[in-house]
GROMACS .gro file of C-alpha atoms in nm:
model
  287
    1MET     CA    1   0.014   0.000  -0.009
    2GLN     CA    2   0.174   0.314  -0.133
    3TYR     CA    3   0.065   0.673  -0.104
    4ASP     CA    4   0.210   0.959  -0.283
    5SER     CA    5   0.219   1.206  -0.009
    6LEU     CA    6   0.087   1.266   0.348
    7ASP     CA    7  -0.201   1.451   0.223
    8ASP     CA    8  -0.282   1.140  -0.002
    9PHE     CA    9  -0.237   0.908   0.289
   10LEU     CA   10  -0.468   1.131   0.511
   11THR     CA   11  -0.728   1.129   0.244
   12SER     CA   12  -0.727   0.765   0.106
   13GLY     CA   13  -0.532   0.577   0.375
   14LYS     CA   14  -0.722   0.681   0.700
   15SER     CA   15  -0.811   0.290   0.743
   16ALA     CA   16  -0.457   0.248   0.865
   17LEU     CA   17  -0.547   0.497   1.156
   18ALA     CA   18  -0.878   0.336   1.265
   19LYS     CA   19  -0.746   0.116   1.530
   20GLY     CA   20  -0.414   0.143   1.732
   21PRO     CA   21  -0.146   0.081   1.808
   22VAL     CA   22   0.023   0.247   1.504
   23ALA     CA   23   0.370   0.275   1.447
   24LEU     CA   24   0.512   0.576   1.236
   25ILE     CA   25   0.856   0.494   1.122
   26PHE     CA   26   1.064   0.784   0.952
   27VAL     CA   27   1.318   0.654   0.721
   28GLU     CA   28   1.604   0.904   0.695
   29ASP     CA   29   1.841   0.689   0.492
   30ASN     CA   30   1.891   0.344   0.360
   31VAL     CA   31   2.041   0.187   0.682
   32GLU     CA   32   1.844  -0.109   0.809
   33VAL     CA   33   1.511  -0.019   0.667
   34ASP     CA   34   1.390  -0.373   0.629
   35SER     CA   35   1.507  -0.499   0.967
   36THR     CA   36   1.347  -0.191   1.143
   37LEU     CA   37   1.005  -0.261   0.975
   38ARG     CA   38   1.015  -0.621   1.046
   39HIS     CA   39   1.082  -0.585   1.391
   40HIS     CA   40   0.795  -0.344   1.455
   41LEU     CA   41   0.556  -0.580   1.270
   42HIS     CA   42   0.675  -0.865   1.483
   43LEU     CA   43   0.579  -0.660   1.800
   44GLY     CA   44   0.217  -0.664   1.690
   45PHE     CA   45   0.131  -0.316   1.571
   46LYS     CA   46  -0.215  -0.287   1.398
   47SER     CA   47  -0.044  -0.078   1.133
   48VAL     CA   48   0.318   0.008   1.044
   49ILE     CA   49   0.343   0.321   0.839
   50ALA     CA   50   0.676   0.396   0.679
   51PHE     CA   51   0.746   0.758   0.560
   52MET     CA   52   1.036   0.746   0.298
   53PRO     CA   53   1.163   0.897  -0.017
   54GLN     CA   54   1.031   0.740  -0.348
   55ASP     CA   55   1.385   0.631  -0.441
   56PHE     CA   56   1.454   0.421  -0.137
   57ALA     CA   57   1.443   0.043  -0.183
   58LEU     CA   58   1.196  -0.180   0.012
   59GLY     CA   59   1.187  -0.558   0.039
   60SER     CA   60   0.909  -0.685  -0.177
   61GLU     CA   61   0.771  -0.905   0.102
   62LEU     CA   62   0.721  -0.586   0.307
   63SER     CA   63   0.532  -0.387   0.059
   64ASP     CA   64   0.202  -0.571   0.127
   65ARG     CA   65   0.234  -0.548   0.479
   66ILE     CA   66   0.308  -0.187   0.549
   67HIS     CA   67   0.161   0.156   0.445
   68ARG     CA   68   0.445   0.349   0.265
   69VAL     CA   69   0.408   0.713   0.239
   70THR     CA   70   0.636   0.929   0.006
   71LEU     CA   71   0.818   1.182   0.228
   72THR     CA   72   1.147   1.319   0.256
   73CYS     CA   73   1.242   1.310   0.629
   74VAL     CA   74   1.467   1.599   0.652
   75PRO     CA   75   1.515   1.840   0.813
   76SER     CA   76   1.413   1.703   1.147
   77THR     CA   77   1.114   1.914   1.187
   78VAL     CA   78   0.935   1.725   0.895
   79ALA     CA   79   0.883   1.421   1.137
   80PHE     CA   80   0.738   1.640   1.413
   81ASP     CA   81   0.516   1.824   1.160
   82THR     CA   82   0.392   1.479   1.012
   83ILE     CA   83   0.332   1.338   1.366
   84ASN     CA   84   0.125   1.624   1.472
   85ARG     CA   85  -0.113   1.609   1.166
   86ILE     CA   86  -0.154   1.254   1.227
   87ILE     CA   87  -0.239   1.315   1.595
   88GLN     CA   88  -0.513   1.566   1.492
   89ALA     CA   89  -0.642   1.316   1.206
   90ALA     CA   90  -0.670   1.027   1.422
   91PRO     CA   91  -0.747   1.127   1.796
   92GLY     CA   92  -0.797   0.843   2.055
   93ILE     CA   93  -0.562   0.571   1.952
   94TRP     CA   94  -0.215   0.465   2.065
   95MET     CA   95   0.085   0.580   1.851
   96TYR     CA   96   0.452   0.510   1.845
   97TYR     CA   97   0.717   0.676   1.644
   98CYS     CA   98   1.088   0.611   1.558
   99TYR     CA   99   1.335   0.630   1.293
  100ASN     CA  100   1.509   0.364   1.082
  101ALA     CA  101   1.779   0.159   1.251
  102GLU     CA  102   1.570   0.181   1.572
  103TYR     CA  103   1.408  -0.094   1.766
  104LEU     CA  104   1.139  -0.091   2.027
  105PHE     CA  105   1.177  -0.312   2.351
  106PHE     CA  106   0.964  -0.330   2.628
  107PRO     CA  107   0.934  -0.570   2.929
  108PHE     CA  108   0.842  -0.936   2.814
  109CYS     CA  109   0.819  -0.821   2.441
  110GLU     CA  110   0.917  -1.168   2.334
  111THR     CA  111   0.603  -1.327   2.461
  112ARG     CA  112   0.363  -1.029   2.486
  113THR     CA  113   0.242  -0.790   2.205
  114VAL     CA  114   0.258  -0.421   2.212
  115GLY     CA  115  -0.130  -0.422   2.222
  116GLU     CA  116  -0.110  -0.607   2.549
  117LEU     CA  117   0.149  -0.377   2.691
  118LEU     CA  118  -0.066  -0.052   2.617
  119ALA     CA  119  -0.396  -0.234   2.730
  120PHE     CA  120  -0.233  -0.264   3.086
  121HIS     CA  121  -0.082   0.081   3.072
  122ALA     CA  122  -0.417   0.234   2.973
  123GLU     CA  123  -0.588   0.041   3.276
  124GLU     CA  124  -0.345   0.226   3.506
  125ARG     CA  125  -0.473   0.547   3.363
  126ARG     CA  126  -0.174   0.648   3.176
  127ASP     CA  127  -0.181   0.799   2.817
  128ALA     CA  128   0.181   0.788   2.750
  129MET     CA  129   0.499   0.578   2.817
  130LEU     CA  130   0.851   0.707   2.880
  131SER     CA  131   1.110   0.546   2.677
  132HIS     CA  132   1.484   0.573   2.684
  133VAL     CA  133   1.679   0.569   2.362
  134VAL     CA  134   1.954   0.338   2.425
  135ASP     CA  135   2.246   0.406   2.175
  136LEU     CA  136   2.370   0.071   1.995
  137TYR     CA  137   2.700   0.083   1.803
  138ALA     CA  138   2.917  -0.165   1.604
  139ASP     CA  139   3.203  -0.340   1.786
  140ASP     CA  140   3.448  -0.266   1.503
  141LEU     CA  141   3.444   0.058   1.305
  142ASN     CA  142   3.708  -0.058   1.074
  143THR     CA  143   3.475  -0.343   0.961
  144PHE     CA  144   3.156  -0.137   0.993
  145PRO     CA  145   3.256   0.230   0.919
  146ASN     CA  146   2.905   0.358   0.945
  147GLY     CA  147   2.881   0.227   1.310
  148VAL     CA  148   2.579   0.008   1.235
  149ALA     CA  149   2.610  -0.368   1.281
  150PRO     CA  150   2.296  -0.541   1.428
  151ASP     CA  151   2.481  -0.895   1.452
  152HIS     CA  152   2.784  -0.718   1.620
  153ALA     CA  153   2.598  -0.453   1.828
  154MET     CA  154   2.721  -0.322   2.154
  155LEU     CA  155   2.548  -0.095   2.408
  156ASP     CA  156   2.679   0.085   2.731
  157SER     CA  157   2.623  -0.108   3.044
  158THR     CA  158   2.666   0.199   3.275
  159GLY     CA  159   2.693   0.567   3.252
  160TYR     CA  160   2.307   0.659   3.252
  161TYR     CA  161   2.208   0.960   3.449
  162ALA     CA  162   1.879   1.137   3.545
  163HIS     CA  163   1.867   1.513   3.591
  164ALA     CA  164   1.576   1.725   3.751
  165ARG     CA  165   1.395   1.894   3.465
  166HIS     CA  166   1.306   2.267   3.546
  167ASP     CA  167   1.040   2.487   3.429
  168ALA     CA  168   1.084   2.831   3.277
  169GLU     CA  169   1.115   2.985   3.625
  170GLY     CA  170   1.370   2.745   3.749
  171HIS     CA  171   1.158   2.519   3.956
  172PRO     CA  172   1.177   2.135   3.939
  173VAL     CA  173   0.891   1.979   3.733
  174GLU     CA  174   0.704   1.705   3.901
  175ARG     CA  175   0.762   1.362   3.790
  176GLN     CA  176   0.973   1.462   3.481
  177LEU     CA  177   1.340   1.389   3.423
  178ASP     CA  178   1.608   1.468   3.153
  179MET     CA  179   1.787   1.152   3.094
  180SER     CA  180   2.145   1.138   2.962
  181GLY     CA  181   2.391   0.848   2.865
  182GLY     CA  182   2.535   0.650   2.596
  183LEU     CA  183   2.716   0.792   2.295
  184ARG     CA  184   2.552   1.135   2.343
  185TRP     CA  185   2.706   1.148   2.681
  186ARG     CA  186   3.051   0.997   2.606
  187PHE     CA  187   3.092   1.205   2.290
  188GLU     CA  188   2.902   1.522   2.412
  189ASP     CA  189   3.172   1.752   2.246
  190HIS     CA  190   3.027   1.644   1.907
  191ILE     CA  191   2.653   1.658   2.013
  192PRO     CA  192   2.463   2.002   2.032
  193TYR     CA  193   2.327   2.050   2.381
  194GLU     CA  194   1.969   2.027   2.270
  195ARG     CA  195   2.028   1.679   2.132
  196ARG     CA  196   2.188   1.511   2.420
  197ARG     CA  197   1.886   1.383   2.597
  198ILE     CA  198   1.800   1.015   2.571
  199ASP     CA  199   1.442   1.036   2.710
  200ARG     CA  200   1.149   1.013   2.447
  201ILE     CA  201   0.776   0.973   2.495
  202ALA     CA  202   0.754   0.719   2.204
  203LEU     CA  203   0.437   0.559   2.285
  204PHE     CA  204   0.142   0.785   2.343
  205LYS     CA  205  -0.246   0.829   2.294
  206SER     CA  206  -0.351   1.081   2.039
  207ARG     CA  207  -0.599   1.332   2.142
  208LYS     CA  208  -0.732   1.659   1.988
  209GLY     CA  209  -0.500   1.954   2.078
  210LEU     CA  210  -0.191   1.735   2.157
  211GLU     CA  211   0.114   1.850   2.012
  212LEU     CA  212   0.467   1.683   1.986
  213ARG     CA  213   0.739   1.952   2.023
  214PRO     CA  214   1.092   1.946   1.868
  215ASP     CA  215   1.252   1.848   2.193
  216HIS     CA  216   1.043   1.516   2.210
  217THR     CA  217   0.821   1.641   2.463
  218PHE     CA  218   0.440   1.711   2.458
  219ASN     CA  219   0.240   2.025   2.522
  220GLU     CA  220   0.041   1.820   2.774
  221PRO     CA  221   0.266   1.804   3.077
  222GLU     CA  222   0.134   1.479   3.214
  223TYR     CA  223   0.232   1.302   2.905
  224ASN     CA  224   0.596   1.390   2.983
  225THR     CA  225   0.593   1.233   3.332
  226TYR     CA  226   0.785   0.896   3.400
  227SER     CA  227   0.502   0.769   3.618
  228CYS     CA  228   0.180   0.825   3.790
  229PRO     CA  229   0.181   0.978   4.141
  230TRP     CA  230   0.107   0.664   4.331
  231HIS     CA  231   0.348   0.379   4.201
  232HIS     CA  232   0.590   0.334   3.921
  233ASN     CA  233   0.483   0.239   3.561
  234MET     CA  234   0.633   0.052   3.289
  235THR     CA  235   0.899   0.207   3.069
  236ALA     CA  236   1.040   0.106   2.731
  237ALA     CA  237   1.351   0.138   2.538
  238VAL     CA  238   1.409   0.242   2.175
  239CYS     CA  239   1.754   0.070   2.094
  240SER     CA  240   1.894   0.289   1.832
  241PHE     CA  241   2.196   0.306   1.601
  242ARG     CA  242   2.096   0.675   1.517
  243ALA     CA  243   2.363   0.830   1.708
  244ALA     CA  244   2.644   0.592   1.591
  245LYS     CA  245   2.543   0.665   1.238
  246ALA     CA  246   2.546   1.053   1.288
  247LEU     CA  247   2.884   1.047   1.466
  248LYS     CA  248   3.042   0.839   1.186
  249THR     CA  249   2.885   1.014   0.883
  250ASN     CA  250   2.964   1.364   1.012
  251ALA     CA  251   3.289   1.501   0.891
  252GLY     CA  252   3.336   1.709   1.212
  253SER     CA  253   3.333   1.395   1.434
  254THR     CA  254   3.417   1.079   1.236
  255PHE     CA  255   3.793   1.105   1.237
  256ASP     CA  256   3.791   1.178   1.614
  257ILE     CA  257   3.639   0.852   1.691
  258PRO     CA  258   3.829   0.528   1.600
  259SER     CA  259   3.595   0.316   1.827
  260PHE     CA  260   3.284   0.343   2.015
  261CYS     CA  261   3.378   0.063   2.245
  262TRP     CA  262   3.503   0.139   2.608
  263HIS     CA  263   3.538  -0.079   2.921
  264ASN     CA  264   3.168  -0.082   3.001
  265SER     CA  265   3.068  -0.194   2.660
  266VAL     CA  266   2.878  -0.509   2.639
  267PRO     CA  267   2.734  -0.716   2.350
  268PHE     CA  268   2.367  -0.638   2.295
  269GLN     CA  269   2.163  -0.958   2.316
  270TRP     CA  270   1.856  -0.824   2.142
  271LYS     CA  271   1.643  -0.942   2.434
  272SER     CA  272   1.418  -0.743   2.687
  273GLY     CA  273   1.566  -0.933   2.982
  274GLN     CA  274   1.912  -0.780   2.932
  275LEU     CA  275   1.746  -0.421   2.929
  276LEU     CA  276   1.548  -0.501   3.255
  277GLU     CA  277   1.868  -0.617   3.438
  278LEU     CA  278   2.036  -0.304   3.323
  279GLY     CA  279   1.762  -0.086   3.468
  280LEU     CA  280   1.694   0.062   3.106
  281ILE     CA  281   1.338  -0.050   3.115
  282GLU     CA  282   1.113  -0.121   3.409
  283SER     CA  283   0.818  -0.361   3.443
  284GLY     CA  284   0.626  -0.152   3.699
  285GLN     CA  285   0.323  -0.347   3.812
  286TRP     CA  286   0.311  -0.577   3.493
  287PHE     CA  287   0.410  -0.922   3.603
   0.00000   0.00000   0.00000
């Protein structure tokens, strides 16, 4: 199912937005497009919508399983504008967004679907779920010069920090934190300050008037909280090669980084149990 533009999709493809959860995947380049789409199809999203340029290749077996919308996903504001238009076109359903070479993991995702996850989360009166963007990177940049190697992926086992978030007047904001860590922390000299945070509200329920802002927060404060007031809630992770790609394709940083590995690097097992053990996702009350 292919659409020539976002306008075309919102006119003739609205059936894809009839029931959630819906995955919105923004394809910025040709890296790991098929694996990203397959991963999210496997998680059980009702619809997977890929926004990508017309000339990008896509495996033939995927064409009948996803909705492909022709879109050039640069500059970065394009993705936010697109998400906000879809929010207003389809209020009241669960949505998820990510980029290519990013992979959603949540507690017990090997045996439970994303629909089951969000059904429980909604029962706890939550309309959004905090996700941590966990940087993945190749173990050998000589072999994998763009930093991307799913079969040889590493992640940081330590070095994640929570910072109090403050409002415009300098007061701490209740149940909101700015998170840092991973490649964005270790190579912060090459990362603009406004792009160093690794918290993202990747899963959320759309509603009229809701707006996703360019810093990955919403205009509704409760959507930006990590839990409800009375107990901890579940969190998820978006395991991402995006920072590694950027650092190794940017001429200002690539020659300064011969390796991403350090003494706290460990192989990524592609299992939610590893992320639970490292404290990068939380099961909350879901057993």
